[in-house]
Coordinates of C-alpha atoms and ligand atoms in Angstrom, one line a residue:
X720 CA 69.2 100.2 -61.9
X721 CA 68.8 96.9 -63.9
X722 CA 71.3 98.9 -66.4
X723 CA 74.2 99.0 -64.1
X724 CA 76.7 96.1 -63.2
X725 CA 78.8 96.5 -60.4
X726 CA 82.6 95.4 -60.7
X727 CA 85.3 95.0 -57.6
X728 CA 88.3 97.1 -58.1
X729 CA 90.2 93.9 -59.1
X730 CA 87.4 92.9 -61.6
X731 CA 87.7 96.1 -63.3
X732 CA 91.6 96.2 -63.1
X733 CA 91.8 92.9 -64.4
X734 CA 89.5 93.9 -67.4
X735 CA 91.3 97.0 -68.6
X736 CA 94.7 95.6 -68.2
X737 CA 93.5 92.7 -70.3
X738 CA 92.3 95.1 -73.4
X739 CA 96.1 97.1 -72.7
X740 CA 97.7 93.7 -72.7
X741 CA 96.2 92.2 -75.9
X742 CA 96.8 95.9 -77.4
X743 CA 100.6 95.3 -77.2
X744 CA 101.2 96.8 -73.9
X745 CA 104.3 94.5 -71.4
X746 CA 103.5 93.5 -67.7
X747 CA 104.4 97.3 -66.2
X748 CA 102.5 99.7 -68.5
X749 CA 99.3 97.9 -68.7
X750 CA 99.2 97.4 -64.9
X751 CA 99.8 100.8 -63.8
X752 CA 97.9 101.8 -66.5
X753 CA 94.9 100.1 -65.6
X754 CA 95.5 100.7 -62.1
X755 CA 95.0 104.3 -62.8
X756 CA 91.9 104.1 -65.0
X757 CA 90.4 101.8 -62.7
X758 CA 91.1 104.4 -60.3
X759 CA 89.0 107.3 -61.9
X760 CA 86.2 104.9 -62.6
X761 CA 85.9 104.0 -58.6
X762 CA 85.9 107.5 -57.9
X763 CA 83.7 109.0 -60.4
X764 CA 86.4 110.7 -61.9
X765 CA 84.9 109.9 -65.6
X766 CA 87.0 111.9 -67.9
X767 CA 89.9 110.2 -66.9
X768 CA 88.2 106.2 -66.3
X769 CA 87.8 104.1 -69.2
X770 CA 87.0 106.5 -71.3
X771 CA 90.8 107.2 -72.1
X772 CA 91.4 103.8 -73.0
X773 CA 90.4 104.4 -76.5
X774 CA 92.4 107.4 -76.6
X775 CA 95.7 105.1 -74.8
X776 CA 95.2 102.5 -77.8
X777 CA 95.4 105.0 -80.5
X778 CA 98.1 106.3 -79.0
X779 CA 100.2 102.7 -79.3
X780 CA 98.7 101.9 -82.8
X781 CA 100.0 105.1 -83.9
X782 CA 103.7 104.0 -82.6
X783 CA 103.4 107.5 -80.7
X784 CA 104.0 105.7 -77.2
X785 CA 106.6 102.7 -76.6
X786 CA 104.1 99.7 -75.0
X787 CA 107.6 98.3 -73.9
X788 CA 108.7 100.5 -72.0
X789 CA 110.6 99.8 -68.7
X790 CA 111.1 103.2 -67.0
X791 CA 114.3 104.1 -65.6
X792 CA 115.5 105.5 -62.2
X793 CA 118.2 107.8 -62.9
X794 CA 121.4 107.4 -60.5
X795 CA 121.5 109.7 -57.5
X796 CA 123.2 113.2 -58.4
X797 CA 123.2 114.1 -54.4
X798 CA 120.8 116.6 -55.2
X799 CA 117.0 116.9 -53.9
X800 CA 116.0 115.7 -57.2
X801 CA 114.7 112.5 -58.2
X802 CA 114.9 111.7 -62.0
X803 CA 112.9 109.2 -63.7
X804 CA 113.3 108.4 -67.5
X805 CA 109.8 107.0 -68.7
X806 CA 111.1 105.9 -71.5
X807 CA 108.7 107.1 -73.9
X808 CA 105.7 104.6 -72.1
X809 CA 103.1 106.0 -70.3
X810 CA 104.1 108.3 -66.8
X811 CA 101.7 106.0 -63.9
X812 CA 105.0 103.2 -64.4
X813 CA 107.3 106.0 -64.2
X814 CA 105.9 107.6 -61.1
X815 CA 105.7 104.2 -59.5
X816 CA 109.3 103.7 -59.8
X817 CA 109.8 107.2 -58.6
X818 CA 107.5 107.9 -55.2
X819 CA 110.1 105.7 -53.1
X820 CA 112.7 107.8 -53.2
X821 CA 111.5 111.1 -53.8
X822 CA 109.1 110.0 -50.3
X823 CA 112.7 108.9 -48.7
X824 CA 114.7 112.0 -49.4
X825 CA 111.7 114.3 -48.7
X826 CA 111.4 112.5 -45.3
X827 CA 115.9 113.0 -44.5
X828 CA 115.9 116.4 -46.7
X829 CA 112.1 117.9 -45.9
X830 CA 111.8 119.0 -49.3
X831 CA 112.2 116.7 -53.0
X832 CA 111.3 116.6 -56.4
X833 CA 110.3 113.6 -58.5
X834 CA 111.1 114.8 -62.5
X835 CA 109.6 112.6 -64.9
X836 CA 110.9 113.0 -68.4
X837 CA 109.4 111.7 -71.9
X838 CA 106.4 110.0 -70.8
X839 CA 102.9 110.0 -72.3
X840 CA 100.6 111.4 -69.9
X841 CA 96.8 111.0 -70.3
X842 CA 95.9 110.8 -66.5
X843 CA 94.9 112.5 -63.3
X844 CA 97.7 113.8 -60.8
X845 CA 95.5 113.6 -57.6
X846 CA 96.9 109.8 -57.7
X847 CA 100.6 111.1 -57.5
X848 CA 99.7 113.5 -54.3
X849 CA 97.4 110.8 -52.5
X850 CA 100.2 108.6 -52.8
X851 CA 102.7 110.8 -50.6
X852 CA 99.8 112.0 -48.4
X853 CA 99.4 108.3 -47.6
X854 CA 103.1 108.6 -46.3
X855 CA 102.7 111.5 -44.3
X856 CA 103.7 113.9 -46.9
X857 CA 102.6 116.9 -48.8
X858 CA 103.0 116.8 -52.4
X859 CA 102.5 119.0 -55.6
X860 CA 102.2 117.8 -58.9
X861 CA 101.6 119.2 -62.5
X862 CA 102.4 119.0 -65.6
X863 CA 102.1 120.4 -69.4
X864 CA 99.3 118.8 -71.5
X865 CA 99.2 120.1 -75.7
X866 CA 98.3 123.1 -76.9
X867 CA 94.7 123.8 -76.6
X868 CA 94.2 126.9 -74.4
X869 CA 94.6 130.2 -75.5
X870 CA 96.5 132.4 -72.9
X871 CA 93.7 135.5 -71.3
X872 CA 93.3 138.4 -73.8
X873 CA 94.6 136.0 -76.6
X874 CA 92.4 133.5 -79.0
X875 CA 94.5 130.8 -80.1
X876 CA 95.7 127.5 -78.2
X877 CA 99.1 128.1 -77.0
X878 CA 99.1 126.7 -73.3
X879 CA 97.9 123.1 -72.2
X880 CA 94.8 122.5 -70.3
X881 CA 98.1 121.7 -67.5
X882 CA 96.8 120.1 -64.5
X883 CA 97.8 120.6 -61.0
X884 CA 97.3 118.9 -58.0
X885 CA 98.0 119.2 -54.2
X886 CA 97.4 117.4 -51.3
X887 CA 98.0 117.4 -47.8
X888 CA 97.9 114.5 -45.2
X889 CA 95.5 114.0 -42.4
X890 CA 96.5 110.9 -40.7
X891 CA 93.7 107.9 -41.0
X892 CA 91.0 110.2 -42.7
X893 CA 91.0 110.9 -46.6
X894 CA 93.6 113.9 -47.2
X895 CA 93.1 117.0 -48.4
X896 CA 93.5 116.9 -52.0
X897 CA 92.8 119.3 -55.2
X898 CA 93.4 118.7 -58.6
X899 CA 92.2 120.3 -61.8
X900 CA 93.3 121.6 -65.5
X901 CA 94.2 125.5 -65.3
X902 CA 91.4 125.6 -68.5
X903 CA 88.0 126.5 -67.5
X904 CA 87.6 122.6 -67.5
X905 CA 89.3 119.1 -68.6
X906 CA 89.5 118.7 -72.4
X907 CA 88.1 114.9 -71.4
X908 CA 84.9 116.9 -70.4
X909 CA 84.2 118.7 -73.2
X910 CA 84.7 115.3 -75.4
X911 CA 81.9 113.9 -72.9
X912 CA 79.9 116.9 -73.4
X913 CA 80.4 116.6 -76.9
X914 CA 79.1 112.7 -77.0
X915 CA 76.4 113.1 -74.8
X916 CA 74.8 116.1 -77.3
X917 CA 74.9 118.8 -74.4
X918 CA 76.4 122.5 -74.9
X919 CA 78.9 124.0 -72.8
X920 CA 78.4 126.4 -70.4
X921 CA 79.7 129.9 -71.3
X922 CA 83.1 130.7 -70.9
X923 CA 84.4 127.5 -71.6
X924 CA 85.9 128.2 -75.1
X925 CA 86.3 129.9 -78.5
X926 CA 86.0 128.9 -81.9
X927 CA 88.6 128.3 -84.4
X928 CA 87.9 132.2 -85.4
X929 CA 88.5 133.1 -81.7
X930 CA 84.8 133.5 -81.4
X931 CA 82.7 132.5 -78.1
X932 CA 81.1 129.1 -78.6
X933 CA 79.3 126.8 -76.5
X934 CA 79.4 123.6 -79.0
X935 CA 81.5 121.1 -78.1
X936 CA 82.7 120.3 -81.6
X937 CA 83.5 124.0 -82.8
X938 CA 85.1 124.4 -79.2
X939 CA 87.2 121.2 -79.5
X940 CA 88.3 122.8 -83.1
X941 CA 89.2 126.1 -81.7
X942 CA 90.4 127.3 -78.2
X943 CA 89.5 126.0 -74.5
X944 CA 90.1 129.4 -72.2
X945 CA 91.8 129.6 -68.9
X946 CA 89.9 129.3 -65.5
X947 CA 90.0 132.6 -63.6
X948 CA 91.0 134.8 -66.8
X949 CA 94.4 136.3 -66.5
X950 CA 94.9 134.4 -62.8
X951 CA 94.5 130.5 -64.5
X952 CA 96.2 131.6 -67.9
X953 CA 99.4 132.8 -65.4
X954 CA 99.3 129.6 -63.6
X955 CA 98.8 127.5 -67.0
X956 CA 102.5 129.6 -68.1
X957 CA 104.3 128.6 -64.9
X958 CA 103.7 124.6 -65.2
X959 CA 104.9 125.3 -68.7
X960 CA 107.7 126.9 -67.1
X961 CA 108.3 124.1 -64.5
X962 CA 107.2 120.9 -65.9
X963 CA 108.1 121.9 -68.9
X964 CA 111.4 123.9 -70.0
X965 CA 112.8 123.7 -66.5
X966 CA 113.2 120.3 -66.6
X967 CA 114.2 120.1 -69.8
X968 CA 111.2 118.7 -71.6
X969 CA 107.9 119.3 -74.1
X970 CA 105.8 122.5 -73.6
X971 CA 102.2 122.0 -74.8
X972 CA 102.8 124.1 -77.9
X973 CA 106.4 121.2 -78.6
X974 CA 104.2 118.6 -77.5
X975 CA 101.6 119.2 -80.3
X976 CA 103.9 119.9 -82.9
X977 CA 105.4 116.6 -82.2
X978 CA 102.0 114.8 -82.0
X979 CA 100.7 116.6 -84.8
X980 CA 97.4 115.9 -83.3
X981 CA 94.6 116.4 -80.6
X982 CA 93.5 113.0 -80.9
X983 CA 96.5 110.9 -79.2
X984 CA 98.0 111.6 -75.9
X985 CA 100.6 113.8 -75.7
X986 CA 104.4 113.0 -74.7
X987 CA 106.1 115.8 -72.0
X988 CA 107.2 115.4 -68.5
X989 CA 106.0 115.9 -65.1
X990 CA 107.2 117.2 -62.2
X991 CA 106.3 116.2 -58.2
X992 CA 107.5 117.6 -55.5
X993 CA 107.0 116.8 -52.0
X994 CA 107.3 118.6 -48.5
X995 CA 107.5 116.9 -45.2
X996 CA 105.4 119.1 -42.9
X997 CA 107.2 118.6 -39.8
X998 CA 110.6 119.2 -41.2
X999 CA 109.1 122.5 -42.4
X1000 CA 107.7 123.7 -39.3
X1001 CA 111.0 122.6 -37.4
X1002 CA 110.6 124.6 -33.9
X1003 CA 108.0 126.6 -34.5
X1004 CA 104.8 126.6 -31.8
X1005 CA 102.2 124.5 -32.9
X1006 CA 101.5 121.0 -35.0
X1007 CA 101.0 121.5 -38.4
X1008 CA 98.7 118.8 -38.5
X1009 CA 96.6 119.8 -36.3
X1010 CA 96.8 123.3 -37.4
X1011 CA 95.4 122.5 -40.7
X1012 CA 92.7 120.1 -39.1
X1013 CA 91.5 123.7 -37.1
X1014 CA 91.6 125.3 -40.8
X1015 CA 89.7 122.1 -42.3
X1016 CA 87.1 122.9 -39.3
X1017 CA 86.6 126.7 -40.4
X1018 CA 86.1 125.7 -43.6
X1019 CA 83.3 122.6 -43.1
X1020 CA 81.9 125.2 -40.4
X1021 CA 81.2 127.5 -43.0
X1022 CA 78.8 124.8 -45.1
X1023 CA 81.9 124.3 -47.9
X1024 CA 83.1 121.1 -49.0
X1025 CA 86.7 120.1 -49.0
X1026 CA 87.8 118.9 -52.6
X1027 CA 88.0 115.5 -53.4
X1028 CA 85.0 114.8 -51.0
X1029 CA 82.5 114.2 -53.6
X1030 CA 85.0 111.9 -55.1
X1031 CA 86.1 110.4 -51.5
X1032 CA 82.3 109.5 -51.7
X1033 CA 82.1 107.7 -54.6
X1034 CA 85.1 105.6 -53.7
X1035 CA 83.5 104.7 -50.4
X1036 CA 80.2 104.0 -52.2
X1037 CA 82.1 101.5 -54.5
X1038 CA 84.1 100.2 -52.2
X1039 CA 80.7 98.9 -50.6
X1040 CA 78.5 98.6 -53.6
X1041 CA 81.3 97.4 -56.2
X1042 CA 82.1 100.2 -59.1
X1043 CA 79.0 100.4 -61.1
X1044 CA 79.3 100.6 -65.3
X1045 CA 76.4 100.9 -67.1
X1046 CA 75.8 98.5 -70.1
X1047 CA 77.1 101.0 -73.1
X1048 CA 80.2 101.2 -70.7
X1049 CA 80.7 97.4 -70.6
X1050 CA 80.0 96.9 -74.4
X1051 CA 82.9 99.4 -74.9
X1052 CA 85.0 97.0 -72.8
X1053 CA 83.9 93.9 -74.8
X1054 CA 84.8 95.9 -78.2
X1055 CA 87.5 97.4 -76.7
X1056 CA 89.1 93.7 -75.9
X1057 CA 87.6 92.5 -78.9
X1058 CA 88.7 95.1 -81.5
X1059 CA 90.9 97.7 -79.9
X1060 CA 90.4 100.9 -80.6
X1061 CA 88.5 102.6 -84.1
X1062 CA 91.1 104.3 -86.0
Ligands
NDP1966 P1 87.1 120.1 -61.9 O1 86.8 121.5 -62.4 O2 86.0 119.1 -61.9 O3 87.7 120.3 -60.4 C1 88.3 119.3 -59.8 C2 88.7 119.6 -58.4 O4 87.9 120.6 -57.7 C3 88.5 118.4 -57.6 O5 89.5 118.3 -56.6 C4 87.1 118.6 -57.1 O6 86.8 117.7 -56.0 C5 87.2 120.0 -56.7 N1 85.8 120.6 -56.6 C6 84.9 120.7 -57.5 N2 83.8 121.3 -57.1 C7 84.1 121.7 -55.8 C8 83.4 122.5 -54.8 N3 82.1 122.9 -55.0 N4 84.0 122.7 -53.6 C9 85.2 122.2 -53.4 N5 85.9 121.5 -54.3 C10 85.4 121.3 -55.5 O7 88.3 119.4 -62.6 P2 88.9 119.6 -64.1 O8 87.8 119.3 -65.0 O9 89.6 120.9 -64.2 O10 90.0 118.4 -64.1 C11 89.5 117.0 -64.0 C12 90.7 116.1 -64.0 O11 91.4 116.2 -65.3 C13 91.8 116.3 -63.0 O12 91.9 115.1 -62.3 C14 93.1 116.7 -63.8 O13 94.3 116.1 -63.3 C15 92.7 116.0 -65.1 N6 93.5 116.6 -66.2 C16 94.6 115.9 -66.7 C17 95.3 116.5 -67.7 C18 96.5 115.8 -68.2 O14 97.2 116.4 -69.1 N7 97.0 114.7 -67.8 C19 94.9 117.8 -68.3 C20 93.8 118.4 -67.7 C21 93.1 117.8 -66.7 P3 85.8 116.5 -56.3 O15 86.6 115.6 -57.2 O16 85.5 115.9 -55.0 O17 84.6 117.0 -57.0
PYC1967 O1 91.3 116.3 -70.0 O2 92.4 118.1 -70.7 C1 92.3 116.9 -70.5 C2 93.5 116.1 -70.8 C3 94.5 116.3 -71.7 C4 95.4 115.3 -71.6 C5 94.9 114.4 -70.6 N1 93.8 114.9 -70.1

């Protein structure tokens, strides 16, 4: 496509840490912020590539997210629980300073969990469970978002669109991994939707009157509605429960009240917690590995796809090709850089 360009992973990483950089943010934000959004772009994970820049720049020209911030590994309590103070900057620097001991003391204890507290989260949690699959772990990750999905049977945002991800490890092949919002879909893909003129499907959301709609704009005004019905709007309460008020941090509804807006990226905690699957199975008959590589089998027998394989794909695809960004994308770079981000 004489549209496209194609960009290593460095290329890219070095171009969006550059805009974070000249936007204020130090040495350990911008890189493990642009690590991340690099990340989604060479996976096809679009709602969460550089699209979110412009959102992350608001955020620090509204003062709503501290561009200094050096995060903070709490001192060891003796408990399971690894504590990481993000220091109001953004959670991918927080979680980095995090996975090496909450990987160590899930390896000696079998089970740990990594608490993140007041960081600004705008990002994707499948890189939080790849990185412990990659050391042999099982991990589990969520977190609360801002209020913009109202709970099944109701028809006002009160719960987060509150991600979760899992993953489990499968030695030198890509792990199994899930992760997705508990509302019918990402926020990040209605604002797409919303941009590229298209409707949503029904289901997705109500209007600010709690009425059905499938445009974008009323929907982004209104209420987003759980996957599943009452099953997704359940799950949505418990990471409110857990990764929020059990660790002593933001719900979504807080969160928002704080923020005061939709339009910046909200500040709460996170919370990760990772299994060692051999410590778990102890004696038992049978190698958990293997016995999930049997259930893997069944499931590829039956014609399904694994999650994450569409976006394995596209990782391999730019790994050979290079990440490919289309000319509209790259001109939103250069102004980006240029001129930050429209207020
Ligand atoms: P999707 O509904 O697109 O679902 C994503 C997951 O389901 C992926 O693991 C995906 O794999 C898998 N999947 C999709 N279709 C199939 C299928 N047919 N068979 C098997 N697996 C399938 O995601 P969402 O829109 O709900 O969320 C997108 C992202 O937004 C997530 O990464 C999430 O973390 C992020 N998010 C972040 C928030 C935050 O506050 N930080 C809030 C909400 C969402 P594959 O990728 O291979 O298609
Ligand atoms: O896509 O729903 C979303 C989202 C909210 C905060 C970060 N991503």
């Amino acid at each position: 496509m004489g549209d496209t360009t194609f960009f290593t992973v460095d290329e890219l990483t070095a171009r969006v840490e550059a805009i974070l950089a000249k936007a204020g943010l130090n040495a350990v934000q911008a890189g493990a912020v642009a690590r991340v959004v690099t990340a989604g772009e060479r996976d096809g994970a679009k709602s969460h590539g550089i699209y979110r820049i412009e959102g992350v720049l608001r955020t620090v020209a509204a003062g709503k997210v501290n561009p200094n911030a050096v995060p903070e590994l709490m001192a060891d309590d003796g408990t399971a629980i690894v504590r990481v103070d993000a220091q109001q900057g953004f959670s991918p620097p927080a979680f980095a300073l995090g996975l090496p001991a909450l990987a160590e003391r899930a390896r000696r204890l079998g089970l740990a969990a990594l608490v993140i507290n007041d960081c600004t989260h705008f990002s994707a949690l499948w890189p939080e469970v790849e990185a412990l699959t990659g050391q042999g772990l099982a991990g589990l990750a969520m977190c609360p978002s801002y209020s913009t999905v109202a709970p099944a049977g109701g028809n006002r945002a009160l719960l987060g669109t509150n991600p979760i991800a899992f993953g489990w490890p499968r030695g030198a092949g890509d792990p199994y991994v899930f992760d997705f919002a508990t509302s019918v879909a990402a926020r990040g893909e209605i604002e797409l939707k919303r941009r590229a003129g298209e409707r949503l499907p029904e289901g997705w959301a109500v209007d600010v009157d709690g009425q059905p709609t499938i445009d974008p704009e009323k929907a982004l005004g209104g209420a987003m509605l759980p996957f599943g019905g009452h099953k997704g709007s359940a799950i949505g309460t418990m990471i409110e429960l857990l990764a929020g008020i059990m660790i002593g941090d933001l719900t979504s509804r807080e969160a928002l009240d704080k923020l005061g807006t939709t339009t910046l990226a909200p500040m709460h905690g996170e919370l990760i917690l990772a299994f060692s699957p051999k410590i778990f199975a102890g004696n038992r008959a049978g190698d958990p590995f293997a016995r999930a590589e049997s259930l893997f089998d069944a499931i590829l027998g039956q014609g399904a796809r694994l999650p994450s394989q569409r976006r394995f794909m596209a990782r391999a695809r730019s790994k050979a090709e290079g990440i490919a960004l289309v000319s509209a994308e790259i001109a939103l770079l250069d102004r980006l850089l240029e001129n930050g981000a429209a207020t």
